[in-house]
Amino acid sequence: QQQQQQQPRPDTSAVSSASVMSPKSKGRGSLLVRISGVLAWTGASLACIAVFTCRYGGWLTSTYHMTATDLGSFSTSIAIGDIIGNFSVQTIARRGVSMRLASVTVTSCLSIVNFLFMILPTAAPKGVVFALVLVHFMLFESAILTTYGFLSEFLDENRTGGVAYFFALMSIGKVIGDWVAAYPTMTQVFLGSTVMYAFAAFALAASPGKPRKRRVVATATPA
């Protein structure tokens, strides 16, 4: 009698599961969609700050009749604002505050400050003008640091490409701001910045951000 060779019975408990990690980005298009809000923020905000830094000295001189000595003291507001902004972001990061929320908040405040610049009377005390300029630079420093922090949260393996796009938009925004700075009046500058910072805050709030991880799907292998 011929013995039949038995085939090993497959283990019915064996399962195959889909990877829990998100799929790799499908080219540059997928990366650009994910960081589109950050890039929109970067281009709009850098154009605004470029126009402001080109024009604020002349604005202070013509509107508030400041001397060269006054302008020198006002230039320190940039350094002071940057320092305060840096320490503020460090404090926010240590407390675990969302970088997206922080950036949207300070960018919205930048829109408000530019509106205040627009309605500021020519008889305003120099101390008030100095305080607003200092707050303006403090908010911008905080905004760009928190936006970069938000960007770095979801780049993963695309970190090099995402950072490259970020700095490319920074350069483009600065160039555009430098080109157009000479043409508008200061009222138009402040009105435009009010609108652009509001747009930047909205774009960042609506940014797709970090993709969600796929759920594990387990399927039993048939016997």
Coordinates of C-alpha atoms in Angstrom, one line a residue:
Q1 CA 0.0 0.0 0.0
Q2 CA 1.5 3.3 -1.1
Q3 CA 1.8 5.9 1.6
Q4 CA 0.6 9.3 0.8
Q5 CA 2.9 12.1 1.7
Q6 CA 1.2 14.6 3.9
Q7 CA 1.6 18.2 3.2
P8 CA 2.3 20.4 6.3
R9 CA -0.9 22.2 7.3
P10 CA -0.5 25.9 7.1
D11 CA -0.7 27.8 10.4
T12 CA -4.1 29.5 10.3
S13 CA -3.1 31.9 13.0
A14 CA -0.5 33.5 10.8
V15 CA -1.6 36.9 9.7
S16 CA -0.2 39.6 7.4
S17 CA -0.5 43.1 8.5
A18 CA -0.2 46.4 6.6
S19 CA 2.6 48.6 7.7
V20 CA 1.6 51.0 10.5
M21 CA 3.8 53.7 9.1
S22 CA 2.5 56.2 6.6
P23 CA 3.5 55.5 2.9
K24 CA 6.4 57.2 1.4
S25 CA 5.7 60.4 -0.3
K26 CA 4.8 60.0 -4.0
G27 CA 7.3 62.5 -5.4
R28 CA 7.6 66.2 -5.0
G29 CA 4.0 66.8 -5.7
S30 CA 2.9 65.0 -2.5
L31 CA 5.4 66.9 -0.4
L32 CA 4.3 70.2 -1.8
V33 CA 0.7 69.5 -1.0
R34 CA 1.6 68.6 2.6
I35 CA 3.6 71.8 3.1
S36 CA 1.5 74.1 0.9
G37 CA 0.2 76.1 3.9
V38 CA 3.7 76.6 5.3
L39 CA 5.0 77.7 1.9
A40 CA 2.1 80.2 1.4
W41 CA 2.9 81.6 4.9
T42 CA 6.6 81.9 4.1
G43 CA 6.1 83.7 0.8
A44 CA 3.5 86.2 2.1
S45 CA 5.2 86.9 5.4
L46 CA 8.7 87.4 4.0
A47 CA 7.4 89.8 1.3
C48 CA 5.7 91.8 4.1
I49 CA 8.7 92.0 6.3
A50 CA 11.0 92.9 3.3
V51 CA 8.7 95.9 2.4
F52 CA 8.6 97.0 6.0
T53 CA 12.4 96.9 6.6
C54 CA 12.9 98.8 3.3
R55 CA 10.5 101.6 4.2
Y56 CA 10.3 102.0 8.0
G57 CA 13.2 104.3 8.3
G58 CA 11.8 106.8 5.8
W59 CA 8.4 106.4 7.4
L60 CA 9.7 107.3 10.8
T61 CA 11.6 110.3 9.4
S62 CA 8.8 111.8 7.3
T63 CA 5.9 111.0 9.6
Y64 CA 7.4 111.5 13.1
H65 CA 10.3 113.8 12.1
M66 CA 12.9 111.7 13.7
T67 CA 16.6 112.5 13.6
A68 CA 19.5 110.1 12.7
T69 CA 20.0 109.6 16.4
D70 CA 16.4 108.6 16.9
L71 CA 16.6 106.1 14.0
G72 CA 19.7 104.6 15.5
S73 CA 17.9 104.0 18.8
F74 CA 15.0 102.5 16.8
S75 CA 17.2 100.1 15.0
T76 CA 17.9 98.4 18.4
S77 CA 14.3 97.4 18.4
I78 CA 15.1 94.8 15.8
A79 CA 17.8 93.1 18.0
I80 CA 15.7 93.4 21.1
G81 CA 12.6 92.0 19.4
D82 CA 14.6 89.1 18.0
I83 CA 16.0 88.2 21.4
I84 CA 12.6 88.3 23.1
G85 CA 11.1 86.3 20.2
N86 CA 13.7 83.6 20.5
F87 CA 13.3 83.2 24.3
S88 CA 9.5 83.3 23.9
V89 CA 9.5 80.4 21.4
Q90 CA 11.8 78.4 23.7
T91 CA 9.4 78.9 26.6
I92 CA 6.4 77.9 24.3
A93 CA 8.3 74.8 23.1
R94 CA 9.1 73.6 26.6
R95 CA 5.5 73.8 27.6
G96 CA 4.4 71.6 24.7
V97 CA 2.3 74.2 22.9
S98 CA 1.4 73.3 19.3
M99 CA 3.8 75.1 16.9
R100 CA 0.9 75.5 14.4
L101 CA -1.3 77.2 17.0
A102 CA 1.6 79.4 18.2
S103 CA 2.5 80.5 14.6
V104 CA -1.2 81.2 13.7
T105 CA -1.6 83.2 16.8
V106 CA 1.5 85.4 16.5
T107 CA 0.9 85.9 12.7
S108 CA -2.6 87.1 13.5
C109 CA -1.1 89.5 16.0
L110 CA 1.2 90.8 13.2
S111 CA -1.8 91.6 11.2
I112 CA -3.3 93.5 14.1
V113 CA 0.0 95.4 14.7
N114 CA 0.1 96.5 11.0
F115 CA -3.4 97.8 11.3
L116 CA -2.4 99.8 14.4
F117 CA 0.5 101.2 12.4
M118 CA -2.0 102.3 9.7
I119 CA -4.2 104.2 12.2
L120 CA -1.5 105.5 14.4
P121 CA -1.7 109.3 14.6
T122 CA 1.2 111.5 13.6
A123 CA 1.2 113.0 17.0
A124 CA 1.8 109.7 18.7
P125 CA 4.7 109.7 21.3
K126 CA 8.0 108.2 20.1
G127 CA 7.8 105.7 23.0
V128 CA 4.6 104.3 21.6
V129 CA 6.0 104.1 18.1
F130 CA 9.2 102.4 19.5
A131 CA 7.1 99.9 21.4
L132 CA 5.0 98.9 18.4
V133 CA 8.1 98.5 16.2
L134 CA 9.7 96.3 18.8
V135 CA 6.6 94.2 19.2
H136 CA 6.4 93.9 15.4
F137 CA 9.9 92.4 15.1
M138 CA 9.4 90.3 18.2
L139 CA 6.2 88.8 16.7
F140 CA 7.9 88.2 13.3
E141 CA 10.8 86.4 14.9
S142 CA 8.4 84.2 17.0
A143 CA 6.3 83.5 13.9
I144 CA 9.1 82.3 11.7
L145 CA 10.6 80.1 14.4
T146 CA 7.3 78.5 15.3
T147 CA 6.5 78.0 11.6
Y148 CA 9.8 76.3 11.0
G149 CA 9.1 74.2 14.1
F150 CA 5.7 73.2 12.7
L151 CA 7.3 72.3 9.4
S152 CA 10.0 70.1 11.0
E153 CA 7.3 68.1 12.9
F154 CA 6.1 66.2 9.8
L155 CA 9.0 66.2 7.3
D156 CA 10.4 62.8 8.4
E157 CA 12.4 61.4 5.5
N158 CA 11.6 64.4 3.3
R159 CA 13.4 66.8 5.7
T160 CA 16.0 68.0 3.1
G161 CA 13.4 68.7 0.4
G162 CA 11.0 70.4 2.7
V163 CA 13.6 72.7 4.2
A164 CA 14.9 73.5 0.7
Y165 CA 11.4 74.6 -0.4
F166 CA 11.0 76.6 2.8
F167 CA 14.2 78.6 2.3
A168 CA 13.5 79.0 -1.4
L169 CA 10.1 80.6 -0.6
M170 CA 11.9 82.8 2.0
S171 CA 14.2 84.1 -0.8
I172 CA 11.4 84.6 -3.2
G173 CA 9.3 86.5 -0.7
K174 CA 12.3 88.8 0.2
V175 CA 13.0 89.5 -3.5
I176 CA 9.4 90.3 -4.2
G177 CA 9.2 92.6 -1.2
D178 CA 12.4 94.4 -2.2
W179 CA 11.1 95.0 -5.7
V180 CA 7.7 96.4 -4.8
A181 CA 8.8 98.3 -1.6
A182 CA 9.4 101.6 -3.5
Y183 CA 5.9 101.9 -5.0
P184 CA 3.1 101.9 -2.4
T185 CA 2.4 104.6 0.2
M186 CA 2.9 103.6 3.8
T187 CA -0.8 103.4 4.3
Q188 CA -0.9 100.9 1.4
V189 CA 2.0 99.1 2.9
F190 CA 0.3 98.7 6.3
L191 CA -3.1 97.8 4.7
G192 CA -1.5 95.2 2.4
S193 CA 0.5 93.7 5.3
T194 CA -2.6 93.5 7.4
V195 CA -4.3 91.5 4.7
M196 CA -1.3 89.4 3.8
Y197 CA -0.5 88.4 7.4
A198 CA -4.2 87.4 7.9
F199 CA -4.0 85.3 4.8
A200 CA -0.7 83.7 6.0
A201 CA -2.4 82.8 9.3
F202 CA -5.3 81.3 7.5
A203 CA -3.1 79.3 5.1
L204 CA -1.1 77.9 8.0
A205 CA -4.2 77.0 9.9
A206 CA -5.6 75.1 6.9
S207 CA -2.3 73.4 6.1
P208 CA -2.6 69.6 5.7
G209 CA 0.4 69.1 7.9
K210 CA 1.5 65.7 9.1
P211 CA -0.3 62.7 7.4
R212 CA -2.1 60.3 9.7
K213 CA -0.7 56.8 10.2
R214 CA -2.6 54.0 8.6
R215 CA -4.5 51.7 10.8
V216 CA -3.4 48.0 11.0
V217 CA -5.4 45.8 8.8
A218 CA -5.0 42.1 9.7
T219 CA -6.2 39.3 7.4
A220 CA -6.1 35.6 8.1
T221 CA -4.2 33.4 5.7
P222 CA -6.6 30.8 4.3
A223 CA -5.8 27.1 5.1

